[in-house]
mmCIF file of C-alpha atoms in Angstrom:
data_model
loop_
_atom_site.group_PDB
_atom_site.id
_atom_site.type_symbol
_atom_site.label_atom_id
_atom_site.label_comp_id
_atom_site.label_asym_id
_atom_site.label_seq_id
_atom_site.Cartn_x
_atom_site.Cartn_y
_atom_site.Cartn_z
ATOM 1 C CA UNK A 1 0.000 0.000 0.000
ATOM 2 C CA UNK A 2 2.676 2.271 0.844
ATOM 3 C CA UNK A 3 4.478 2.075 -2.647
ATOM 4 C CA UNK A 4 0.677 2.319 -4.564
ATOM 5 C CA UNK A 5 0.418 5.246 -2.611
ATOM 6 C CA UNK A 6 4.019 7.153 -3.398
ATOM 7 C CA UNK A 7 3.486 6.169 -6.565
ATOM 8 C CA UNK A 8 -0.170 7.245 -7.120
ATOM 9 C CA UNK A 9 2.187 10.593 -5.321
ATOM 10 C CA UNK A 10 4.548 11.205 -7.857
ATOM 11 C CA UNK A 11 2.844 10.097 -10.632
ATOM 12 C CA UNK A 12 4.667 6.779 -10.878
ATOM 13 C CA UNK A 13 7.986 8.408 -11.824
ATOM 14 C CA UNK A 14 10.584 8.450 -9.398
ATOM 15 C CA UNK A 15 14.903 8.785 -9.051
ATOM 16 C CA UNK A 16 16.914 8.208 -5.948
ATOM 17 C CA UNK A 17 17.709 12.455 -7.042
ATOM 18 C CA UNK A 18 14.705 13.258 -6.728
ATOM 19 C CA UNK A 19 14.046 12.681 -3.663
ATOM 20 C CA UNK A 20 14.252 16.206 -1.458
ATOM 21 C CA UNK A 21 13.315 16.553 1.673
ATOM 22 C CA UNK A 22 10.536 18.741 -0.103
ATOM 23 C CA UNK A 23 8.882 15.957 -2.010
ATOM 24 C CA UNK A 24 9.206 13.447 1.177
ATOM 25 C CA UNK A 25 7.510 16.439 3.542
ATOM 26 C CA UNK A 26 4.702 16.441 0.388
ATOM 27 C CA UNK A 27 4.126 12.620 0.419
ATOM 28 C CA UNK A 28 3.608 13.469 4.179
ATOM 29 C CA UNK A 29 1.158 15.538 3.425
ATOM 30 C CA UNK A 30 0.081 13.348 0.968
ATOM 31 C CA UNK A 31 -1.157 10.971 3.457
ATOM 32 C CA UNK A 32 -2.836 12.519 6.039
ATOM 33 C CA UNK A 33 -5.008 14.093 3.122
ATOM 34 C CA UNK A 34 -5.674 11.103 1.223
ATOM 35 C CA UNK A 35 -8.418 8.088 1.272
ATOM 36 C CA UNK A 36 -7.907 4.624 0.885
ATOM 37 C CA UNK A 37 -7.172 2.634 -1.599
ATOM 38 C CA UNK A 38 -9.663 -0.196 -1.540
ATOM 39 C CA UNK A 39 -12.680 2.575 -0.519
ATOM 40 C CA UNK A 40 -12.254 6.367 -1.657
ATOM 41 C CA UNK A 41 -15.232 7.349 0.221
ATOM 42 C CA UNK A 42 -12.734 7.151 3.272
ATOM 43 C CA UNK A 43 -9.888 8.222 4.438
ATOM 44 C CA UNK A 44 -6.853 6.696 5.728
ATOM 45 C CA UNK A 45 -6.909 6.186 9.511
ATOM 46 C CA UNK A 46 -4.446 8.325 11.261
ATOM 47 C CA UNK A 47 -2.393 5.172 12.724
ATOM 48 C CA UNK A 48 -2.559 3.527 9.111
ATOM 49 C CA UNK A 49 -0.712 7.147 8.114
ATOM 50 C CA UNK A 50 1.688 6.661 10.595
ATOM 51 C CA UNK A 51 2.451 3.015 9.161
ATOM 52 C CA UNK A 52 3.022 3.879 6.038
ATOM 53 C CA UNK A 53 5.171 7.063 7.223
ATOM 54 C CA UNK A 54 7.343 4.841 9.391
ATOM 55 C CA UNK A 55 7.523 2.396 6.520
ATOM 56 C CA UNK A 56 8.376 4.895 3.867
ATOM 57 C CA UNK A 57 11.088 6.658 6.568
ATOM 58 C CA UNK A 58 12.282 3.012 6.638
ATOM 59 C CA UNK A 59 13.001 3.036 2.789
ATOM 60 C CA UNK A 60 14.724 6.091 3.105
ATOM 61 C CA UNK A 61 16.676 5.030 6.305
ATOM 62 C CA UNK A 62 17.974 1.897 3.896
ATOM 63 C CA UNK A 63 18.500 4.339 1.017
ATOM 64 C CA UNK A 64 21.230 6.257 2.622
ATOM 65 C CA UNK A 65 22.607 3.111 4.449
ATOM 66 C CA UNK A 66 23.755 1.890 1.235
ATOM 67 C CA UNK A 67 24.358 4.865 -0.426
ATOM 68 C CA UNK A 68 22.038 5.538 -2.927
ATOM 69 C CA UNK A 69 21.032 8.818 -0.928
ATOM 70 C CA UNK A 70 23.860 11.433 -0.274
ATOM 71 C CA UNK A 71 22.400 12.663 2.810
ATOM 72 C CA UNK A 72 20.056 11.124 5.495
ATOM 73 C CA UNK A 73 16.821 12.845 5.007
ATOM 74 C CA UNK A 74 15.427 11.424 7.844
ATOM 75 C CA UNK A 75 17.314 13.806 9.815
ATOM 76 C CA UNK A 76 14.568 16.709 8.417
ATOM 77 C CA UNK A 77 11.207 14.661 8.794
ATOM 78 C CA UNK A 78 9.050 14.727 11.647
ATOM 79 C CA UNK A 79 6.687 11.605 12.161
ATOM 80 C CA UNK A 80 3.765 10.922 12.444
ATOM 81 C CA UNK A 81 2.197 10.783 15.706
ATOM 82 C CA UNK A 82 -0.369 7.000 16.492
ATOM 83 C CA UNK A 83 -3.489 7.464 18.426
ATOM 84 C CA UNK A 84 -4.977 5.382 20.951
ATOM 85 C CA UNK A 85 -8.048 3.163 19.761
ATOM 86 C CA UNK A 86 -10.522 1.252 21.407
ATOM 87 C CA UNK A 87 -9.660 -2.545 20.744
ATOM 88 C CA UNK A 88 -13.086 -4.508 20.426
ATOM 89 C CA UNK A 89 -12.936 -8.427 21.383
ATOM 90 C CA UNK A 90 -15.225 -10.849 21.960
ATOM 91 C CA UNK A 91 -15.861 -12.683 25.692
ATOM 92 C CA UNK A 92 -15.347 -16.452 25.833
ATOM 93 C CA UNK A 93 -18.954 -16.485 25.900
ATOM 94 C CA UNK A 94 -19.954 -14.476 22.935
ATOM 95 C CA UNK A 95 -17.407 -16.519 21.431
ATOM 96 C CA UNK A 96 -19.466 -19.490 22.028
ATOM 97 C CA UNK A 97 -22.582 -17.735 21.144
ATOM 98 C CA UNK A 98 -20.626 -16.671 17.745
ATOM 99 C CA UNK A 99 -19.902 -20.644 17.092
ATOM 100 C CA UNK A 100 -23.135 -21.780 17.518
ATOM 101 C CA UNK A 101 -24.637 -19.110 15.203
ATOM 102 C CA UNK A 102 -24.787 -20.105 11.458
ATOM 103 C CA UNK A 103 -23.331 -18.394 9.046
ATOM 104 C CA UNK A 104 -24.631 -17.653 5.358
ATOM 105 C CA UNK A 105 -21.201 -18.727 4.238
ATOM 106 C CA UNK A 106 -19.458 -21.536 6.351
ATOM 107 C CA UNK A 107 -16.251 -20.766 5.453
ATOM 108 C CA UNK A 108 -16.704 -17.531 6.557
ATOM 109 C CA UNK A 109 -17.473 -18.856 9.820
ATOM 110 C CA UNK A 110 -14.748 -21.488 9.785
ATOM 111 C CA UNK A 111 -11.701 -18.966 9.217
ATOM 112 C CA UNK A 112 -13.419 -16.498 11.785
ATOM 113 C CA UNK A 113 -13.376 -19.202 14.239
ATOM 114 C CA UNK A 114 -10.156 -20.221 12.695
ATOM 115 C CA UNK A 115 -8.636 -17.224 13.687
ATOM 116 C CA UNK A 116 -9.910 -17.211 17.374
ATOM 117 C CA UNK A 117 -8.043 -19.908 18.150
ATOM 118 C CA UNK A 118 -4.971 -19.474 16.222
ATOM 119 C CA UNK A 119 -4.475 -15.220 16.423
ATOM 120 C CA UNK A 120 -3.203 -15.360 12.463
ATOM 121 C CA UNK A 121 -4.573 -12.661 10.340
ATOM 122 C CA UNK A 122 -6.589 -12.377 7.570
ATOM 123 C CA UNK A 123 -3.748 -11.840 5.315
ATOM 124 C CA UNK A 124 -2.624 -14.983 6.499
ATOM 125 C CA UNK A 125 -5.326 -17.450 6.573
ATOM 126 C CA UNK A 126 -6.132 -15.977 2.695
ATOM 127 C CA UNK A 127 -3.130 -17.420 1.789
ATOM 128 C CA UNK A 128 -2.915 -20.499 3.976
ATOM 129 C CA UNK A 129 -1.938 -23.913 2.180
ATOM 130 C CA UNK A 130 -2.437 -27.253 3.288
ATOM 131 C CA UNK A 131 1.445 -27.681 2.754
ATOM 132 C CA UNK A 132 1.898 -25.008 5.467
ATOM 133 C CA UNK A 133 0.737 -27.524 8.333
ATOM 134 C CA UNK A 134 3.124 -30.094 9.350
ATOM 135 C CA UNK A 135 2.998 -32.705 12.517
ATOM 136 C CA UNK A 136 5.117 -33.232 15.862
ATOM 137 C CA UNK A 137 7.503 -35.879 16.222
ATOM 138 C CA UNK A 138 5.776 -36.653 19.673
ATOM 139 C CA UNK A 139 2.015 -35.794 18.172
ATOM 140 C CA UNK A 140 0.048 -32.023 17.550
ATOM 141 C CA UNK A 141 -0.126 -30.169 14.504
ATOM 142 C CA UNK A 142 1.339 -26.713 13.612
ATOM 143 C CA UNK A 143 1.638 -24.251 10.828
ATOM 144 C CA UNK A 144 4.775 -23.347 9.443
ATOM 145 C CA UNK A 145 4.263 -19.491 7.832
ATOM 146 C CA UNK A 146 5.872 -16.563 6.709
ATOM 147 C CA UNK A 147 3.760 -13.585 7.699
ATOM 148 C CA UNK A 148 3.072 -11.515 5.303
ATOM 149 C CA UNK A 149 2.846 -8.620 7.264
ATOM 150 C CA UNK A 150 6.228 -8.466 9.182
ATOM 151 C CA UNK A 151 7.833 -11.109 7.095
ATOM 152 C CA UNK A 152 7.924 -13.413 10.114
ATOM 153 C CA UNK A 153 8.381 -17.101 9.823
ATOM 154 C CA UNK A 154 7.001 -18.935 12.176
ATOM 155 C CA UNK A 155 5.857 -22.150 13.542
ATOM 156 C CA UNK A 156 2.571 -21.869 15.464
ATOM 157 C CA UNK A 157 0.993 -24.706 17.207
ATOM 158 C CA UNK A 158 -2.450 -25.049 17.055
ATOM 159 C CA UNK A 159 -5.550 -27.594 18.681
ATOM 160 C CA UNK A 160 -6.957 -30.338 17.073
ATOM 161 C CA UNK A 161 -10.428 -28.065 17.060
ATOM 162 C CA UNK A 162 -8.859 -25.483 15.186
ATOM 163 C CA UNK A 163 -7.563 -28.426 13.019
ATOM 164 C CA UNK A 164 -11.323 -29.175 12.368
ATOM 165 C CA UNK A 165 -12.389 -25.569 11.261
ATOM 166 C CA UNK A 166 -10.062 -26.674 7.879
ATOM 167 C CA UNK A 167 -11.838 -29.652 6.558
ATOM 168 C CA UNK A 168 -10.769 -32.032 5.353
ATOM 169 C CA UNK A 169 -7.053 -32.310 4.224
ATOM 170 C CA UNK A 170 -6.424 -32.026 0.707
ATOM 171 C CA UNK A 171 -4.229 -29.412 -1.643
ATOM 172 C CA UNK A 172 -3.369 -25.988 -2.056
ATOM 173 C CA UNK A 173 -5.435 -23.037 -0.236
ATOM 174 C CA UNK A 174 -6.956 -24.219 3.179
ATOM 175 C CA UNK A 175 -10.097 -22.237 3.033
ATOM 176 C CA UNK A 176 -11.165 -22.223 -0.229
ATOM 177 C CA UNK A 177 -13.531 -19.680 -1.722
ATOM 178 C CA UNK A 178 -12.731 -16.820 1.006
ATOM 179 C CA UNK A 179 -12.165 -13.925 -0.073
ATOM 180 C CA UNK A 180 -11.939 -10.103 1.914
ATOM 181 C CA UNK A 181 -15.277 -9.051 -0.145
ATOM 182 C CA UNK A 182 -16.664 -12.329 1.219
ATOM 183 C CA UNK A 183 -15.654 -11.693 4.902
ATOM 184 C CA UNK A 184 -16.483 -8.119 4.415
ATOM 185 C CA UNK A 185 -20.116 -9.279 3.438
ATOM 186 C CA UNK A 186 -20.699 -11.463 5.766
ATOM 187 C CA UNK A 187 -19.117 -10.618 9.169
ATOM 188 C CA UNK A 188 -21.695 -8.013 10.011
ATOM 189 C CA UNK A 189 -25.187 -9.640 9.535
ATOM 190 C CA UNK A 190 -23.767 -12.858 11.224
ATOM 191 C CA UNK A 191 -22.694 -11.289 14.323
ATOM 192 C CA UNK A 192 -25.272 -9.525 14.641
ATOM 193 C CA UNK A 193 -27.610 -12.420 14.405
ATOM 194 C CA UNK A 194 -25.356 -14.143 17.465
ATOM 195 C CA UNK A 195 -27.269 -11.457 19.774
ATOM 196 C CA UNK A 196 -23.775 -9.907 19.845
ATOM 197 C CA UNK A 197 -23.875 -5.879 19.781
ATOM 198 C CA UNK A 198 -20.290 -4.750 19.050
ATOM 199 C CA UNK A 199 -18.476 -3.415 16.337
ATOM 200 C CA UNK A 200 -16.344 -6.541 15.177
ATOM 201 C CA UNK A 201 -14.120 -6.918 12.437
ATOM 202 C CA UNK A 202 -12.445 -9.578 11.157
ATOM 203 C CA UNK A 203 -9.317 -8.234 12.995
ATOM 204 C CA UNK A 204 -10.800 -8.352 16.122
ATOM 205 C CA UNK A 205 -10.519 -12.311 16.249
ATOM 206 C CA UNK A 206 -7.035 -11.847 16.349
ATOM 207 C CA UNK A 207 -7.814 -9.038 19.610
ATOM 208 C CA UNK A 208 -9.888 -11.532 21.074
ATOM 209 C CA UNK A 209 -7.466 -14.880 20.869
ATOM 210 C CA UNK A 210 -4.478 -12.553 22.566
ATOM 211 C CA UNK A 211 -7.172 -10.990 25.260
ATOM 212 C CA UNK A 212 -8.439 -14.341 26.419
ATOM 213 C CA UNK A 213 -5.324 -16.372 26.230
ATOM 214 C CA UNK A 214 -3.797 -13.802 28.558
ATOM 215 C CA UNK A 215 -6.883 -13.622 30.965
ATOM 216 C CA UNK A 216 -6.658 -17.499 31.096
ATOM 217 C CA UNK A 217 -3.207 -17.376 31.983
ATOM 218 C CA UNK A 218 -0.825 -17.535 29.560
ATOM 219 C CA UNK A 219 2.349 -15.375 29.884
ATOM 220 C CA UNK A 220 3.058 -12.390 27.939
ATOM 221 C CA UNK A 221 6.063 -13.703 26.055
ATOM 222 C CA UNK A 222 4.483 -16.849 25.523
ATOM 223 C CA UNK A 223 1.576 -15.248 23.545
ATOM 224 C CA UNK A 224 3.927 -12.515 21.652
ATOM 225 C CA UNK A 225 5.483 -15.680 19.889
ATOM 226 C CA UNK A 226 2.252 -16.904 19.014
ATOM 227 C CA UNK A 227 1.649 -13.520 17.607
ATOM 228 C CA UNK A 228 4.647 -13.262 15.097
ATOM 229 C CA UNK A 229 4.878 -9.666 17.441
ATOM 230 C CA UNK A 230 8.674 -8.913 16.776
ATOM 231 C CA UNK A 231 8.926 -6.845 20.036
ATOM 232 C CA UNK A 232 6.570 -8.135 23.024
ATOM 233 C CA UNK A 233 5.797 -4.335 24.217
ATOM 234 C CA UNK A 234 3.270 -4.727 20.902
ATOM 235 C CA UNK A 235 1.639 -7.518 23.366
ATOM 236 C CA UNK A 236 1.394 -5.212 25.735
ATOM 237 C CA UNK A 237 -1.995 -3.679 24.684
ATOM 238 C CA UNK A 238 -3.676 -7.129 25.075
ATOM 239 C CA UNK A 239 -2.578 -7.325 28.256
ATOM 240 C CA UNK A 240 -3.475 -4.017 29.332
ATOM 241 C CA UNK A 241 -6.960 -4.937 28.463
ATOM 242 C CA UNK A 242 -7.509 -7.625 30.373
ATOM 243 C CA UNK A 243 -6.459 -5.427 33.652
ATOM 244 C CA UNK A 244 -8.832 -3.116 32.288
ATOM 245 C CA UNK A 245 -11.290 -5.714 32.112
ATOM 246 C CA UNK A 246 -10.407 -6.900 35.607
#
């Protein structure tokens, strides 16, 4: 998203010369002005800007490092700031209520559930393959993935139940026919069916496998590695909810 964007910026046309502290300050600008990609009646989320500031800052941080840059323009941009938001997840009970509740598409409700009890996002169980699961020497299954939003590889245990949610074992993509327009579709009108009144995204799965594995017990660390987090102060914020909760 961040390179669409630059390039959507500078009209896709672009040297390692041209780039002035000038044009980076505009891209800045850029941002915090423009609307998404996937729906231009909105606009980009001020922590989504920051992302793709911090990412871009990164390119320009590697830039100089190996000397296609003659100067570190980092050294002139100012970032841009997060801002706290309100993490939604569902309770072990709504979760239940959730599982029970039919779905208009079943493997919408199989990857949500899917996701509950693994924490892997969307991106990730989109492009989940059957090859990508592999079995203990001494018995359990796990997933063996690259990430494709930090690039992590990883190998991530997971239950026989969550086993389940994938059917029955055969080749190529795990959860075939789901799409983000599919999930996007659904999501709403089936939890809202579940008696469940809260804004949930598909995202929020992921919120509410790191809340209530922490509120059942499990250590921080533990759960940041389950996470693909590369720093465990990212965990943090699930476990700041659950003192909230308590």
């Amino acid at each position: 998203f961040v390179y669409k964007h630059f390039s959507e910026y500078v009209k896709g046309s672009c040297k390692f010369e041209d780039l002035t502290v000038e044009l980076c300050n505009g891209f800045r600008t850029y941002l915090l002005n423009t609307p998404m990609l996937r729906d231009p009646k909105r606009k980009l989320s001020k922590n989504s800007i920051a992302g793709y500031w911090s990412t871009f800052r990164g390119v320009l941080a590697r830039a100089y490092k190996e000397r296609y840059l003659s100067e570190n323009i980092n050294d002139y941009l100012e970032k841009v700031e997060t801002e706290d938001t309100r993490r939604e997840y569902l309770t072990a009970e709504e979760l239940q209520k959730l599982a029970k509740t039919p779905c208009q598409d079943p493997v919408v409700k199989a990857a949500s559930l899917f996701s509950c009890l693994t924490g892997l996002r969307r991106s990730d169980i989109l492009q989940l393959t059957w090859e990508d699961f592999a079995t203990y020497p001494d018995g359990g299954h796990c997933i063996r993935i690259k990430t494709e939003k930090t690039e992590t590889e990883a190998s991530i245990p997971i239950s026989d139940q969550a086993l389940k949610l994938c059917g029955e074992p055969s080749e190529g993509i795990v959860f075939k026919g789901l799409t983000r327009q599919l999930v996007n579709g659904r999501l709403k009108a089936w939890v809202k069916s579940a008696g469940i009144d809260k804004y949930i995204t598909f995202h929020c799965f992921r919120d509410t496998y790191a809340t209530l594995m922490i509120a059942g017990g499990a250590d921080i660390y533990t759960v940041s590695k389950m996470l693909t987090h590369k720093n465990v102060s990212t965990t943090q914020i699930y476990a700041d909810l659950v003192n909230e909760k308590k």
